[in-house]
Short mmCIF file of C-alpha atoms in Angstrom, two decimals:
data_model
loop_
_atom_site.label_atom_id
_atom_site.label_comp_id
_atom_site.label_asym_id
_atom_site.label_seq_id
_atom_site.Cartn_x
_atom_site.Cartn_y
_atom_site.Cartn_z
CA UNK O 1 38.42 -4.21 6.46
CA UNK O 2 35.09 -6.03 6.64
CA UNK O 3 32.31 -4.95 8.89
CA UNK O 4 32.28 -6.17 12.45
CA UNK O 5 29.70 -8.89 13.12
CA UNK O 6 26.35 -7.31 13.90
CA UNK O 7 27.40 -3.87 12.65
CA UNK O 8 25.39 -4.10 9.43
CA UNK O 9 21.65 -3.37 9.52
CA UNK O 10 19.97 -4.32 6.28
CA UNK O 11 17.25 -1.89 5.10
CA UNK O 12 14.87 -4.81 4.61
CA UNK O 13 15.05 -5.50 8.34
CA UNK O 14 13.81 -1.97 9.04
CA UNK O 15 10.97 -2.41 6.54
CA UNK O 16 10.06 -5.74 8.09
CA UNK O 17 10.06 -4.33 11.62
CA UNK O 18 7.94 -1.29 10.75
CA UNK O 19 5.41 -2.72 8.29
CA UNK O 20 3.38 -4.23 11.14
CA UNK O 21 3.35 -1.01 13.19
CA UNK O 22 2.03 1.61 10.82
CA UNK O 23 -1.24 3.22 9.82
CA UNK O 24 -2.73 2.13 6.53
CA UNK O 25 -3.10 4.57 3.61
CA UNK O 26 -6.89 4.38 4.02
CA UNK O 27 -6.65 5.40 7.66
CA UNK O 28 -4.30 8.29 6.90
CA UNK O 29 -6.59 9.53 4.14
CA UNK O 30 -9.61 9.55 6.48
CA UNK O 31 -7.65 11.29 9.20
CA UNK O 32 -6.50 14.02 6.82
CA UNK O 33 -10.05 15.12 5.95
CA UNK O 34 -12.72 16.78 8.12
CA UNK O 35 -15.76 14.58 8.53
CA UNK O 36 -19.10 15.15 6.83
CA UNK O 37 -21.83 12.52 7.44
CA UNK O 38 -23.10 10.53 4.46
CA UNK O 39 -26.08 11.93 2.57
CA UNK O 40 -26.87 8.87 0.45
CA UNK O 41 -30.19 7.23 1.34
CA UNK O 42 -30.80 3.70 2.49
CA UNK O 43 -33.10 3.17 -0.48
CA UNK O 44 -30.28 4.01 -2.88
CA UNK O 45 -28.12 1.33 -1.30
CA UNK O 46 -30.87 -1.27 -1.23
CA UNK O 47 -31.90 -0.56 -4.79
CA UNK O 48 -28.30 -1.06 -5.96
CA UNK O 49 -27.88 -4.53 -4.45
CA UNK O 50 -29.26 -7.42 -6.55
CA UNK O 51 -32.06 -9.09 -4.64
CA UNK O 52 -30.75 -12.62 -5.18
CA UNK O 53 -27.74 -11.75 -2.98
CA UNK O 54 -30.09 -11.40 -0.03
CA UNK O 55 -31.47 -14.93 -0.31
CA UNK O 56 -29.98 -17.78 1.71
CA UNK O 57 -29.09 -21.19 0.34
CA UNK O 58 -29.80 -23.75 3.05
CA UNK O 59 -27.81 -26.48 1.29
CA UNK O 60 -24.75 -24.26 1.01
CA UNK O 61 -25.06 -23.18 4.65
CA UNK O 62 -25.29 -26.81 5.78
CA UNK O 63 -22.07 -27.57 3.90
CA UNK O 64 -20.26 -24.76 5.76
CA UNK O 65 -21.52 -26.07 9.11
CA UNK O 66 -20.49 -29.62 8.23
CA UNK O 67 -17.12 -28.33 7.00
CA UNK O 68 -16.26 -26.69 10.31
CA UNK O 69 -17.50 -29.66 12.33
CA UNK O 70 -15.41 -31.97 10.13
CA UNK O 71 -12.35 -29.77 10.59
CA UNK O 72 -12.88 -29.90 14.35
CA UNK O 73 -13.09 -33.70 14.38
CA UNK O 74 -10.10 -34.12 12.07
CA UNK O 75 -8.02 -31.83 14.24
CA UNK O 76 -9.10 -33.77 17.33
CA UNK O 77 -7.93 -36.93 15.57
CA UNK O 78 -4.57 -35.35 14.72
CA UNK O 79 -4.12 -34.15 18.31
CA UNK O 80 -4.97 -37.58 19.73
CA UNK O 81 -2.30 -39.11 17.47
CA UNK O 82 0.55 -36.84 18.56
CA UNK O 83 1.57 -38.90 21.60
CA UNK O 84 1.45 -42.29 19.76
CA UNK O 85 3.49 -40.74 16.93
CA UNK O 86 6.02 -39.49 19.48
CA UNK O 87 6.24 -42.89 21.18
CA UNK O 88 6.85 -44.59 17.81
CA UNK O 89 9.62 -42.15 16.86
CA UNK O 90 7.23 -40.77 14.23
CA UNK O 91 7.28 -44.04 12.32
CA UNK O 92 11.04 -44.30 12.71
CA UNK O 93 11.66 -41.11 10.75
CA UNK O 94 12.60 -39.02 13.82
CA UNK O 95 14.43 -41.22 16.35
CA UNK O 96 16.41 -38.46 18.10
CA UNK O 97 15.06 -37.22 21.45
CA UNK O 98 15.51 -33.51 20.87
CA UNK O 99 14.06 -33.71 17.34
CA UNK O 100 11.08 -35.69 18.62
CA UNK O 101 10.40 -33.04 21.25
CA UNK O 102 10.54 -30.27 18.66
CA UNK O 103 8.22 -32.19 16.31
CA UNK O 104 5.74 -32.90 19.09
CA UNK O 105 5.72 -29.27 20.21
CA UNK O 106 5.26 -28.07 16.63
CA UNK O 107 2.31 -30.39 16.14
CA UNK O 108 0.59 -29.22 19.34
CA UNK O 109 1.13 -25.57 18.40
CA UNK O 110 -0.28 -26.25 14.94
CA UNK O 111 -3.29 -27.98 16.48
CA UNK O 112 -4.01 -25.13 18.89
CA UNK O 113 -3.64 -22.54 16.14
CA UNK O 114 -5.87 -24.20 13.54
CA UNK O 115 -8.45 -25.44 16.03
CA UNK O 116 -8.74 -21.88 17.30
CA UNK O 117 -9.31 -20.66 13.74
CA UNK O 118 -11.98 -23.28 13.15
CA UNK O 119 -13.78 -22.46 16.38
CA UNK O 120 -13.72 -18.77 15.55
CA UNK O 121 -15.50 -19.77 12.34
CA UNK O 122 -17.99 -21.81 14.34
CA UNK O 123 -18.75 -18.68 16.35
CA UNK O 124 -19.36 -16.83 13.08
CA UNK O 125 -21.75 -19.52 11.84
CA UNK O 126 -23.66 -19.35 15.11
CA UNK O 127 -23.70 -15.57 14.72
CA UNK O 128 -25.24 -15.89 11.25
CA UNK O 129 -27.76 -18.43 12.53
CA UNK O 130 -28.75 -15.85 15.14
CA UNK O 131 -29.49 -13.43 12.31
CA UNK O 132 -31.54 -16.07 10.51
CA UNK O 133 -29.23 -16.16 7.47
CA UNK O 134 -28.11 -19.79 7.38
CA UNK O 135 -31.41 -21.56 6.74
CA UNK O 136 -34.90 -20.65 5.61
CA UNK O 137 -36.34 -22.08 8.82
CA UNK O 138 -36.02 -19.94 11.97
CA UNK O 139 -36.33 -23.07 14.12
CA UNK O 140 -33.42 -24.69 12.30
CA UNK O 141 -31.36 -21.49 12.55
CA UNK O 142 -31.90 -21.32 16.28
CA UNK O 143 -31.24 -25.03 16.82
CA UNK O 144 -27.94 -24.88 14.92
CA UNK O 145 -26.91 -21.54 16.44
CA UNK O 146 -27.72 -22.78 19.93
CA UNK O 147 -25.66 -25.96 19.48
CA UNK O 148 -22.66 -24.17 17.94
CA UNK O 149 -22.56 -21.45 20.58
CA UNK O 150 -23.03 -23.89 23.45
CA UNK O 151 -19.89 -25.66 22.23
CA UNK O 152 -18.07 -22.36 22.70
CA UNK O 153 -19.73 -21.60 26.07
CA UNK O 154 -21.69 -18.68 24.62
CA UNK O 155 -25.24 -18.02 25.92
CA UNK O 156 -26.84 -18.06 22.47
CA UNK O 157 -30.23 -16.50 23.13
CA UNK O 158 -28.88 -13.88 25.54
CA UNK O 159 -26.15 -12.87 23.07
CA UNK O 160 -28.65 -12.89 20.20
CA UNK O 161 -30.98 -10.47 21.97
CA UNK O 162 -28.40 -7.78 22.75
CA UNK O 163 -26.61 -8.29 19.44
CA UNK O 164 -29.79 -7.53 17.55
CA UNK O 165 -30.22 -4.41 19.64
CA UNK O 166 -26.68 -3.39 18.64
CA UNK O 167 -27.62 -3.68 14.97
CA UNK O 168 -30.72 -1.55 15.44
CA UNK O 169 -28.74 1.31 17.00
CA UNK O 170 -25.15 1.02 15.79
CA UNK O 171 -22.96 3.98 16.86
CA UNK O 172 -25.83 5.58 18.78
CA UNK O 173 -24.41 6.91 22.03
CA UNK O 174 -27.77 6.60 23.75
CA UNK O 175 -28.94 3.22 22.42
CA UNK O 176 -26.09 1.06 21.12
CA UNK O 177 -25.39 -2.10 23.13
CA UNK O 178 -21.66 -2.58 22.42
CA UNK O 179 -18.59 -0.47 23.14
CA UNK O 180 -20.44 2.67 24.09
CA UNK O 181 -17.75 5.33 24.63
CA UNK O 182 -16.95 6.73 28.06
CA UNK O 183 -17.43 10.47 28.44
CA UNK O 184 -15.17 13.15 29.90
CA UNK O 185 -17.18 13.33 33.11
CA UNK O 186 -16.95 9.58 33.69
CA UNK O 187 -13.19 10.02 34.04
CA UNK O 188 -13.73 13.06 36.31
CA UNK O 189 -11.75 15.20 33.89
CA UNK O 190 -12.08 18.99 34.05
CA UNK O 191 -14.08 20.59 31.27
CA UNK O 192 -12.20 20.93 28.01
CA UNK O 193 -11.47 24.64 28.34
CA UNK O 194 -9.84 24.14 31.76
CA UNK O 195 -8.13 20.77 31.38
CA UNK O 196 -4.33 20.74 31.29
CA UNK O 197 -1.88 18.17 30.01
CA UNK O 198 -1.28 17.14 33.62
CA UNK O 199 -5.01 16.43 34.11
CA UNK O 200 -5.00 14.03 31.18
CA UNK O 201 -1.69 12.45 32.23
CA UNK O 202 -3.00 11.81 35.72
CA UNK O 203 -5.82 9.69 34.30
CA UNK O 204 -4.33 8.11 31.18
CA UNK O 205 -0.54 8.07 31.48
CA UNK O 206 0.59 4.44 31.68
CA UNK O 207 3.73 2.45 30.93
CA UNK O 208 3.75 0.37 27.72
CA UNK O 209 3.89 -2.84 29.76
CA UNK O 210 0.81 -1.80 31.74
CA UNK O 211 -1.05 -0.91 28.53
CA UNK O 212 -0.16 -4.30 27.05
CA UNK O 213 -1.38 -6.01 30.21
CA UNK O 214 -4.71 -4.21 30.07
CA UNK O 215 -5.07 -5.11 26.40
CA UNK O 216 -4.51 -8.77 27.15
CA UNK O 217 -6.99 -8.66 30.03
CA UNK O 218 -9.62 -7.00 27.84
CA UNK O 219 -9.10 -9.44 24.99
CA UNK O 220 -8.97 -12.47 27.26
CA UNK O 221 -11.61 -11.62 29.86
CA UNK O 222 -13.56 -8.76 28.30
CA UNK O 223 -16.14 -11.08 26.78
CA UNK O 224 -17.05 -12.59 30.16
CA UNK O 225 -16.98 -9.22 31.91
CA UNK O 226 -19.40 -7.92 29.27
CA UNK O 227 -21.72 -10.91 29.78
CA UNK O 228 -21.54 -10.74 33.59
CA UNK O 229 -21.62 -6.95 34.10
CA UNK O 230 -22.56 -5.42 30.72
CA UNK O 231 -19.21 -3.58 30.77
CA UNK O 232 -19.12 -0.96 27.99
CA UNK O 233 -22.70 -1.87 27.11
CA UNK O 234 -25.62 0.51 26.97
CA UNK O 235 -25.76 3.00 29.83
CA UNK O 236 -29.53 2.86 29.97
CA UNK O 237 -29.27 -0.21 32.20
CA UNK O 238 -28.35 -0.23 35.91
CA UNK O 239 -24.87 -1.21 37.08
CA UNK O 240 -24.28 -4.95 37.27
CA UNK O 241 -26.78 -5.84 34.55
CA UNK O 242 -25.91 -9.29 33.18
CA UNK O 243 -26.74 -11.72 30.37
CA UNK O 244 -27.56 -14.71 32.57
CA UNK O 245 -30.54 -13.58 34.66
CA UNK O 246 -33.87 -14.16 32.89
CA UNK O 247 -35.24 -11.06 34.62
CA UNK O 248 -32.36 -8.86 33.45
CA UNK O 249 -33.52 -5.53 31.97
CA UNK O 250 -31.64 -6.54 28.81
CA UNK O 251 -34.48 -8.92 27.93
CA UNK O 252 -38.18 -8.70 27.28
CA UNK O 253 -40.60 -10.77 29.31
CA UNK O 254 -41.28 -13.12 26.41
CA UNK O 255 -37.54 -13.84 26.06
CA UNK O 256 -37.04 -15.16 29.57
CA UNK O 257 -37.63 -18.81 28.70
CA UNK O 258 -34.98 -18.68 25.99
CA UNK O 259 -32.50 -17.14 28.46
CA UNK O 260 -33.09 -20.09 30.78
CA UNK O 261 -32.42 -22.41 27.82
CA UNK O 262 -29.13 -20.60 27.17
CA UNK O 263 -28.09 -21.15 30.79
CA UNK O 264 -29.04 -24.84 30.60
CA UNK O 265 -26.95 -25.17 27.43
CA UNK O 266 -23.93 -23.64 29.18
CA UNK O 267 -24.44 -25.97 32.13
CA UNK O 268 -24.58 -29.04 29.88
CA UNK O 269 -21.40 -28.02 28.08
CA UNK O 270 -19.65 -27.37 31.39
CA UNK O 271 -20.76 -30.83 32.60
CA UNK O 272 -19.38 -32.39 29.41
CA UNK O 273 -16.02 -30.73 29.97
CA UNK O 274 -15.96 -31.91 33.59
CA UNK O 275 -16.70 -35.45 32.44
CA UNK O 276 -13.84 -35.30 29.91
CA UNK O 277 -11.39 -34.59 32.71
CA UNK O 278 -8.88 -31.80 33.27
CA UNK O 279 -6.05 -33.31 31.20
CA UNK O 280 -8.12 -33.76 28.03
CA UNK O 281 -9.87 -30.43 28.47
CA UNK O 282 -6.61 -28.58 28.91
CA UNK O 283 -4.90 -30.06 25.83
CA UNK O 284 -7.80 -30.44 23.42
CA UNK O 285 -10.22 -27.67 24.42
CA UNK O 286 -8.93 -25.05 26.82
CA UNK O 287 -5.73 -24.02 25.05
CA UNK O 288 -7.33 -23.33 21.65
CA UNK O 289 -10.22 -21.71 23.53
CA UNK O 290 -7.85 -19.43 25.43
CA UNK O 291 -5.15 -19.11 22.75
CA UNK O 292 -6.01 -15.49 22.05
CA UNK O 293 -5.27 -14.49 25.63
CA UNK O 294 -1.57 -14.96 24.88
CA UNK O 295 -1.56 -12.98 21.62
CA UNK O 296 -4.35 -10.55 20.74
CA UNK O 297 -3.34 -10.50 17.08
CA UNK O 298 -4.59 -14.04 16.61
CA UNK O 299 -8.22 -13.16 17.14
CA UNK O 300 -9.36 -16.58 18.31
CA UNK O 301 -11.96 -17.66 20.83
CA UNK O 302 -12.82 -16.46 23.42
CA UNK O 303 -11.96 -12.85 22.74
CA UNK O 304 -12.82 -13.14 19.06
CA UNK O 305 -16.24 -11.51 19.55
CA UNK O 306 -14.55 -8.82 21.64
CA UNK O 307 -11.85 -7.97 19.13
CA UNK O 308 -14.12 -8.11 16.08
CA UNK O 309 -16.72 -5.83 17.58
CA UNK O 310 -14.14 -3.53 19.12
CA UNK O 311 -12.16 -2.94 15.92
CA UNK O 312 -15.25 -2.66 13.75
CA UNK O 313 -16.72 0.09 15.89
CA UNK O 314 -13.85 1.67 17.83
CA UNK O 315 -11.54 3.72 15.63
CA UNK O 316 -10.17 7.25 16.05
CA UNK O 317 -11.46 8.28 12.61
CA UNK O 318 -15.00 6.88 12.95
CA UNK O 319 -17.81 8.96 14.51
CA UNK O 320 -20.41 8.27 17.15
CA UNK O 321 -23.78 10.00 16.99
CA UNK O 322 -26.24 11.39 19.47
CA UNK O 323 -29.94 11.30 18.67
CA UNK O 324 -29.96 14.66 16.91
CA UNK O 325 -27.76 13.33 14.09
CA UNK O 326 -28.14 9.56 14.25
CA UNK O 327 -29.83 7.53 11.54
CA UNK O 328 -29.73 3.82 10.77
CA UNK O 329 -27.70 4.53 7.64
CA UNK O 330 -25.18 6.74 9.41
CA UNK O 331 -24.75 4.15 12.14
CA UNK O 332 -24.24 1.32 9.66
CA UNK O 333 -21.74 3.42 7.69
CA UNK O 334 -19.79 4.12 10.91
CA UNK O 335 -18.30 0.63 10.64
CA UNK O 336 -14.89 -0.46 9.38
CA UNK O 337 -14.04 -3.38 7.12
CA UNK O 338 -10.70 -4.99 7.96
CA UNK O 339 -8.82 -7.79 6.12
CA UNK O 340 -8.20 -9.64 9.35
CA UNK O 341 -5.67 -12.47 8.86
CA UNK O 342 -5.94 -12.13 5.08
CA UNK O 343 -7.08 -15.29 3.28
CA UNK O 344 -7.36 -17.17 6.57
CA UNK O 345 -9.86 -14.58 7.81
CA UNK O 346 -11.88 -15.00 4.64
CA UNK O 347 -11.81 -18.79 4.80
CA UNK O 348 -12.15 -19.51 8.51
CA UNK O 349 -14.08 -16.45 9.75
CA UNK O 350 -16.70 -16.51 6.99
CA UNK O 351 -16.13 -12.90 5.87
CA UNK O 352 -17.18 -11.43 9.21
CA UNK O 353 -14.36 -8.89 9.28
CA UNK O 354 -13.75 -8.35 5.56
CA UNK O 355 -17.42 -7.48 4.86
CA UNK O 356 -18.73 -6.09 8.12
CA UNK O 357 -20.11 -2.89 6.59
CA UNK O 358 -22.27 -4.99 4.26
CA UNK O 359 -23.42 -7.03 7.24
CA UNK O 360 -24.68 -3.90 8.98
CA UNK O 361 -26.59 -2.67 5.94
CA UNK O 362 -28.03 -6.10 5.16
CA UNK O 363 -28.25 -7.93 8.46
CA UNK O 364 -30.05 -10.91 6.94
CA UNK O 365 -27.90 -11.39 3.85
CA UNK O 366 -25.87 -14.65 3.93
CA UNK O 367 -22.18 -14.21 4.65
CA UNK O 368 -21.01 -15.92 1.47
CA UNK O 369 -22.56 -13.10 -0.58
CA UNK O 370 -20.74 -10.48 1.49
CA UNK O 371 -17.92 -9.79 -1.01
CA UNK O 372 -20.39 -9.03 -3.82
CA UNK O 373 -22.57 -6.85 -1.60
CA UNK O 374 -19.49 -4.98 -0.37
CA UNK O 375 -18.49 -4.10 -3.92
CA UNK O 376 -21.94 -2.62 -4.58
CA UNK O 377 -22.00 -0.69 -1.30
CA UNK O 378 -18.57 0.80 -2.05
CA UNK O 379 -19.83 2.04 -5.40
CA UNK O 380 -22.76 3.84 -3.71
CA UNK O 381 -21.09 5.13 -0.53
CA UNK O 382 -17.86 6.08 -2.32
CA UNK O 383 -15.73 8.08 0.17
CA UNK O 384 -18.15 7.25 2.98
CA UNK O 385 -17.15 3.58 2.85
CA UNK O 386 -14.62 2.74 5.58
CA UNK O 387 -11.83 0.24 5.04
CA UNK O 388 -8.60 -0.15 6.97
CA UNK O 389 -5.70 -2.45 6.10
CA UNK O 390 -3.70 -1.42 9.18
CA UNK O 391 -2.11 -4.62 10.63
CA UNK O 392 -4.45 -6.10 13.22
CA UNK O 393 -2.22 -5.85 16.28
CA UNK O 394 -1.30 -2.24 15.61
CA UNK O 395 -4.94 -1.35 14.88
CA UNK O 396 -5.89 -2.90 18.22
CA UNK O 397 -3.13 -1.03 20.04
CA UNK O 398 -4.04 2.23 18.29
CA UNK O 399 -7.72 2.00 19.18
CA UNK O 400 -6.98 0.86 22.71
CA UNK O 401 -4.66 3.82 23.38
CA UNK O 402 -6.45 6.52 21.36
CA UNK O 403 -10.16 5.71 21.73
CA UNK O 404 -10.43 6.80 25.35
CA UNK O 405 -13.35 9.16 25.79
CA UNK O 406 -15.77 11.52 24.05
CA UNK O 407 -17.16 14.91 24.96
CA UNK O 408 -20.58 15.38 26.56
CA UNK O 409 -21.44 18.00 23.96
CA UNK O 410 -21.92 17.55 20.24
CA UNK O 411 -24.25 15.39 18.18
CA UNK O 412 -21.34 13.99 16.15
CA UNK O 413 -18.27 13.18 18.20
CA UNK O 414 -14.94 11.40 17.81
CA UNK O 415 -12.86 9.61 20.37
CA UNK O 416 -10.12 11.60 22.07
CA UNK O 417 -6.71 10.37 23.12
CA UNK O 418 -4.68 10.74 26.32
CA UNK O 419 -3.83 14.33 25.40
CA UNK O 420 -7.48 15.30 24.92
CA UNK O 421 -7.12 15.47 21.13
CA UNK O 422 -9.39 13.93 18.48
CA UNK O 423 -8.04 12.45 15.24
CA UNK O 424 -10.78 14.14 13.19
CA UNK O 425 -13.12 17.09 13.36
CA UNK O 426 -16.58 17.63 11.97
CA UNK O 427 -16.78 19.75 8.84
CA UNK O 428 -19.38 22.15 10.21
CA UNK O 429 -19.93 23.97 6.92
CA UNK O 430 -20.90 20.72 5.22
CA UNK O 431 -23.04 19.71 8.17
CA UNK O 432 -24.84 23.05 8.01
CA UNK O 433 -25.56 22.54 4.31
CA UNK O 434 -26.90 19.05 4.95
CA UNK O 435 -29.24 20.38 7.61
CA UNK O 436 -30.33 23.25 5.38
CA UNK O 437 -31.22 20.78 2.63
CA UNK O 438 -33.84 19.29 4.95
CA UNK O 439 -32.00 16.20 6.15
CA UNK O 440 -34.06 14.04 8.47
CA UNK O 441 -33.20 10.55 9.75
CA UNK O 442 -36.58 9.12 8.76
CA UNK O 443 -36.14 10.39 5.21
CA UNK O 444 -32.62 9.02 4.95
CA UNK O 445 -33.76 5.62 6.25
CA UNK O 446 -37.04 5.53 4.33
CA UNK O 447 -37.35 2.29 2.48
CA UNK O 448 -40.18 0.50 0.74
CA UNK O 449 -40.08 -2.33 3.18
CA UNK O 450 -39.34 -5.88 2.22
CA UNK O 451 -39.71 -8.05 5.33
CA UNK O 452 -36.16 -9.40 5.05
CA UNK O 453 -34.22 -6.17 4.68
CA UNK O 454 -35.82 -3.17 6.36
CA UNK O 455 -33.83 -1.88 9.36
CA UNK O 456 -36.97 -1.66 11.49
CA UNK O 457 -37.59 -5.41 11.13
CA UNK O 458 -38.52 -7.11 14.38
CA UNK O 459 -35.49 -9.29 15.03
CA UNK O 460 -36.44 -10.95 18.27
#
């Protein structure tokens, strides 16, 4: 007899269903080894990278900006043609009602998807302008970055200020500006020696649906919560600190005028959207802008800055440092490169996720040289270079459910999960040897300064 319908489960179906929900080989290899901090020096890395890779090409940068603007306009044109095409039975090729509806829906979905990709790239170009890597002129960088970020309702100068602070103190528990881990005491957990499984479950046990809901809220609204309340920002600032007040402790006195300009830019963009009317805004702007709220794997605006930063710096196998063990090099190395969306991530997101480690070591190197710089950095860092090909959605879920808190003690710490367990431990014997050899952060970061590359460069 033949098999009953539905009784056969092809092995390929199992492979297909599991390939997107698994750890990558790189992640598993990191997790299997105790952690020893890198001992390579910043000078070794800088000496290995050809100097021409650190120079920007203003003509090339302008072409990338024009490319993304052109894509935006072309996609607007396609979207504005969907209804006339529908009314004309798509030139007579699709006269059937149900087929027309399917074709129209497919075209709108395609528009929202690709426009979201393009706008994520526009964010990345504004990001690079904020670092001064698009053009040789700082004034031109700021003008372009301001315009691009205003289009995406991002307060350019406010973001730029705290983002530069993040680069100066990456993975520093005391000084980093983004995704600073919560500690055991902030969850009112008993001390480690007394905590039971029930104590952890009382705080962290949640249903899968609730976890998914929180993930969607974080990815959809986390960016605005961060701007409005500095959520998961540096703990050196008082509660309620925000990115919109010129007198916010996030900013220096001389930056206040630029913060006002950021607010004016947001107001002008909001006025433009109001003038366009709710119907146009909803179809042409709001849906691609909010597309990521429906599916966090897509990594589009607005949560794109949230997801990028979160996955680059929140991983169960990546350390955070307190001041006794932090150095600029160690912080930059505590970053993960991810092949987000494959070739589309490369093309639309301007290498921001594929070459993020290189970006942290060379904050003013142009993005289009990222792949070459990454290859050099890998050859110097060797096993201390972090890469993770875990599928994006699963990586997000893994970090969201396992990167919950850190301990108050320890100069090198790893996130712990809902059972109070860390994915990695420090290799104390190696750490002891490093200390005995005379390791000092200033020596590790010592660099014969070039004004465009030294980590102590004044970025503001």
